[in-house]
Short mmCIF file of C-alpha atoms in Angstrom, two decimals:
data_model
loop_
_atom_site.label_atom_id
_atom_site.label_comp_id
_atom_site.label_asym_id
_atom_site.label_seq_id
_atom_site.Cartn_x
_atom_site.Cartn_y
_atom_site.Cartn_z
CA MET A 1 84.34 41.82 145.18
CA SER A 2 88.31 42.35 144.82
CA ASN A 3 89.34 44.22 141.58
CA LEU A 4 90.18 40.57 140.19
CA ALA A 5 86.93 39.52 140.47
CA GLN A 6 85.65 42.07 138.71
CA ASN A 7 87.17 42.56 136.11
CA LEU A 8 87.07 38.88 135.11
CA LEU A 9 83.68 38.97 135.15
CA PHE A 10 83.79 42.40 132.95
CA ILE A 11 85.59 39.96 130.59
CA ALA A 12 82.73 37.04 130.59
CA VAL A 13 80.20 39.70 129.85
CA LEU A 14 82.53 41.88 127.48
CA ILE A 15 82.88 38.58 125.39
CA PRO A 16 79.49 37.81 123.94
CA SER A 17 78.64 41.63 124.39
CA VAL A 18 81.01 42.50 121.43
CA ILE A 19 80.21 39.04 119.17
CA LEU A 20 76.23 40.79 118.88
CA HIS A 21 78.24 44.11 118.34
CA GLU A 22 79.59 42.38 115.61
CA VAL A 23 77.46 39.66 114.19
CA SER A 24 74.62 43.05 113.44
CA HIS A 25 77.12 44.81 111.37
CA GLY A 26 78.02 41.84 109.09
CA TRP A 27 74.21 40.45 109.25
CA LEU A 28 72.64 44.02 107.83
CA ALA A 29 75.37 44.31 105.39
CA GLY A 30 74.76 41.25 104.50
CA ARG A 31 70.52 42.69 104.01
CA PHE A 32 71.99 45.85 102.53
CA GLY A 33 73.78 43.65 99.35
CA ASP A 34 77.64 43.25 100.59
CA PRO A 35 77.93 38.96 102.20
CA THR A 36 81.43 39.43 103.06
CA ALA A 37 81.14 38.89 106.30
CA ARG A 38 79.07 36.02 105.26
CA GLU A 39 81.53 34.73 103.04
CA ALA A 40 84.01 34.51 105.67
CA GLY A 41 82.36 32.53 107.87
CA ARG A 42 81.42 36.05 110.38
CA ILE A 43 77.81 35.58 111.01
CA THR A 44 77.78 33.10 114.10
CA LEU A 45 77.93 33.45 117.72
CA ASN A 46 80.89 31.12 117.92
CA PRO A 47 83.00 33.00 119.68
CA ILE A 48 86.69 31.90 117.97
CA VAL A 49 85.98 33.63 114.57
CA HIS A 50 85.45 36.57 116.48
CA ILE A 51 87.94 36.72 118.79
CA ASP A 52 90.84 39.46 117.77
CA PRO A 53 94.30 37.64 119.93
CA VAL A 54 95.62 40.88 121.19
CA GLY A 55 92.28 43.06 122.16
CA THR A 56 89.46 40.20 123.18
CA LEU A 57 92.38 37.76 125.11
CA LEU A 58 95.63 39.32 125.50
CA VAL A 59 94.76 43.34 126.61
CA PRO A 60 91.97 42.23 129.09
CA ALA A 61 93.78 39.39 130.59
CA VAL A 62 96.81 41.70 131.43
CA LEU A 63 94.54 45.00 132.46
CA ALA A 64 92.61 41.99 134.86
CA PHE A 65 95.29 40.32 136.22
CA THR A 66 97.24 43.78 136.70
CA GLY A 67 93.90 45.10 138.51
CA ALA A 68 93.91 48.35 136.21
CA PRO A 69 90.50 48.84 134.29
CA VAL A 70 89.49 46.81 132.00
CA PHE A 71 88.69 46.84 128.11
CA GLY A 72 88.59 45.07 124.63
CA TRP A 73 87.44 44.15 121.22
CA ALA A 74 86.25 41.63 119.07
CA LYS A 75 87.62 40.80 115.70
CA PRO A 76 85.77 43.58 113.55
CA VAL A 77 83.38 42.21 111.40
CA PRO A 78 84.80 42.60 107.13
CA VAL A 79 82.83 44.89 105.41
CA VAL A 80 82.96 46.51 101.49
CA PRO A 81 81.15 49.66 101.06
CA ALA A 82 81.41 49.06 97.20
CA ARG A 83 79.01 46.16 97.50
CA LEU A 84 76.51 47.92 98.49
CA ARG A 85 73.34 49.12 97.22
CA HIS A 86 73.85 52.83 98.00
CA PRO A 87 77.59 52.67 99.56
CA VAL A 88 77.29 55.95 101.83
CA ARG A 89 73.75 55.78 103.48
CA ASP A 90 74.25 52.11 103.93
CA MET A 91 78.00 52.09 105.70
CA ALA A 92 75.91 54.71 108.04
CA LEU A 93 73.01 51.59 108.95
CA VAL A 94 75.82 49.32 109.24
CA GLY A 95 77.77 50.77 111.50
CA ILE A 96 74.58 52.09 113.84
CA ALA A 97 73.54 48.74 114.24
CA GLY A 98 76.34 47.71 117.09
CA PRO A 99 75.50 50.38 118.92
CA LEU A 100 71.34 50.07 118.38
CA THR A 101 72.22 46.26 119.16
CA ASN A 102 74.64 46.72 122.44
CA ALA A 103 71.11 49.44 123.50
CA ALA A 104 68.59 46.45 122.97
CA LEU A 105 71.06 44.03 124.94
CA ALA A 106 70.61 46.75 127.77
CA LEU A 107 66.79 47.34 127.75
CA LEU A 108 66.74 43.70 127.56
CA ALA A 109 68.84 43.11 130.59
CA GLY A 110 67.54 45.25 132.44
CA ARG A 111 63.92 46.17 132.26
CA ALA A 112 63.01 42.38 131.11
CA LEU A 113 65.69 40.10 133.38
CA LEU A 114 66.83 42.45 135.97
CA PRO A 115 63.92 42.89 138.38
CA SER A 116 63.63 38.84 138.34
CA THR A 117 66.91 37.86 139.19
CA HIS A 118 68.64 37.73 143.31
CA GLY A 119 71.77 38.00 144.32
CA ALA A 120 75.36 36.94 142.12
CA VAL A 121 72.69 36.79 139.63
CA ALA A 122 70.98 39.67 139.73
CA TYR A 123 74.62 41.34 140.22
CA VAL A 124 75.52 39.71 136.62
CA VAL A 125 72.80 40.87 135.02
CA PHE A 126 73.24 44.79 135.51
CA TYR A 127 77.00 44.18 134.86
CA PHE A 128 76.03 42.66 131.42
CA ALA A 129 73.24 45.74 130.96
CA TYR A 130 75.41 48.67 132.18
CA ILE A 131 78.75 47.25 130.11
CA ASN A 132 75.92 47.06 127.15
CA VAL A 133 75.39 51.12 128.18
CA VAL A 134 78.54 51.56 128.12
CA LEU A 135 79.46 49.96 124.62
CA ALA A 136 76.63 51.31 123.05
CA ILE A 137 77.09 55.03 123.69
CA PHE A 138 81.43 54.80 123.48
CA ASN A 139 80.68 53.57 119.91
CA LEU A 140 78.52 55.96 119.38
CA LEU A 141 81.51 58.49 119.35
CA PRO A 142 81.74 60.39 115.63
CA VAL A 143 85.81 58.87 115.90
CA PRO A 144 87.09 56.26 113.54
CA PRO A 145 86.79 53.49 113.51
CA LEU A 146 83.93 53.63 115.87
CA ASP A 147 80.61 53.19 114.79
CA GLY A 148 79.45 57.08 114.86
CA SER A 149 81.86 58.05 113.18
CA ARG A 150 79.86 55.61 109.83
CA LEU A 151 77.10 58.81 109.84
CA LEU A 152 79.21 61.92 109.30
CA PRO A 153 79.53 61.25 106.02
CA LEU A 154 75.72 61.37 105.46
CA ALA A 155 76.68 65.14 105.92
CA LEU A 156 79.88 65.89 103.40
CA GLY A 157 80.26 65.48 100.22
CA PRO A 158 82.41 63.55 98.37
CA ARG A 159 85.82 65.98 98.78
CA GLY A 160 84.54 65.61 102.65
CA ARG A 161 84.41 61.87 102.95
CA ARG A 162 87.74 61.76 101.15
CA VAL A 163 89.41 63.97 103.75
CA TRP A 164 87.42 62.24 106.51
CA SER A 165 88.73 58.49 105.50
CA SER A 166 91.96 59.98 106.03
CA ILE A 167 91.95 60.65 109.65
CA GLU A 168 90.76 56.92 109.96
CA PRO A 169 94.53 55.88 110.34
CA TYR A 170 94.29 58.03 113.51
CA GLY A 171 91.72 56.96 114.90
CA LEU A 172 93.00 54.67 117.67
CA LEU A 173 95.42 57.78 118.80
CA ILE A 174 92.42 60.26 118.69
CA ILE A 175 90.73 57.71 120.59
CA PHE A 176 93.18 56.91 123.94
CA ALA A 177 94.39 60.88 124.08
CA LEU A 178 90.78 61.23 124.70
CA LEU A 179 90.57 58.92 127.59
CA TRP A 180 93.17 60.58 128.97
CA ILE A 181 91.41 64.21 129.05
CA PRO A 182 90.09 63.56 132.76
CA GLN A 183 86.69 66.29 131.25
CA PHE A 184 86.15 63.79 128.08
CA SER A 185 84.73 61.26 130.85
CA VAL A 186 82.56 63.73 132.58
CA ILE A 187 80.92 64.83 128.71
CA LEU A 188 80.90 60.56 128.43
CA ASN A 189 79.09 60.32 131.86
CA ALA A 190 76.11 62.50 130.61
CA PRO A 191 74.75 60.15 127.80
CA ILE A 192 75.90 56.86 129.48
CA ARG A 193 73.67 57.64 133.17
CA ALA A 194 70.48 58.78 130.83
CA LEU A 195 70.48 55.24 128.88
CA ALA A 196 71.26 53.61 131.99
CA GLY A 197 68.29 54.99 133.36
CA VAL A 198 65.71 53.84 130.30
CA ALA A 199 67.38 50.37 130.82
CA GLY A 200 66.13 50.29 134.40
CA LEU A 201 69.81 50.51 136.08
CA LEU A 202 69.44 53.95 138.02
#
């Protein structure tokens, strides 16, 4: 498969994966008392309402057609911590719902679907499972705005939480900086391989 075809396949499996990731955030937030995502019409599998023009369309398309490694994101589901019954605890649980959803999708595809498929279909199922493995692990990084950053406030006092929230505007810069460090991919590869093994992909 050419790099272009592989990148287009990446986009095709990325979109439903990030949509289900975001829907899980909004659904659980609703269960904890914050109906913001439902009020915004985001508890749906309709891809149109989840599309971020830059992250879901422009960036992946440009990267795909230039043959570069492709990544992307969906429009974040709105969650208002003040509307949650227990803001700190519930935000941590809402945050972890996304990576857990991706891990569940990887297990479902790798363990239940992959053994019964063959040829091109098996390749697509494998790719779907592996992309969800990567999404699950990557989003657990404790760097805002990634979901893992929602867990750290559980261990911080009010002052620590204020300091931590002040870092959030610089989160994307931190993430891109980490991606440029060769050792970072080596560190990230260990949990990715572990979850891929659990999902039956290795």
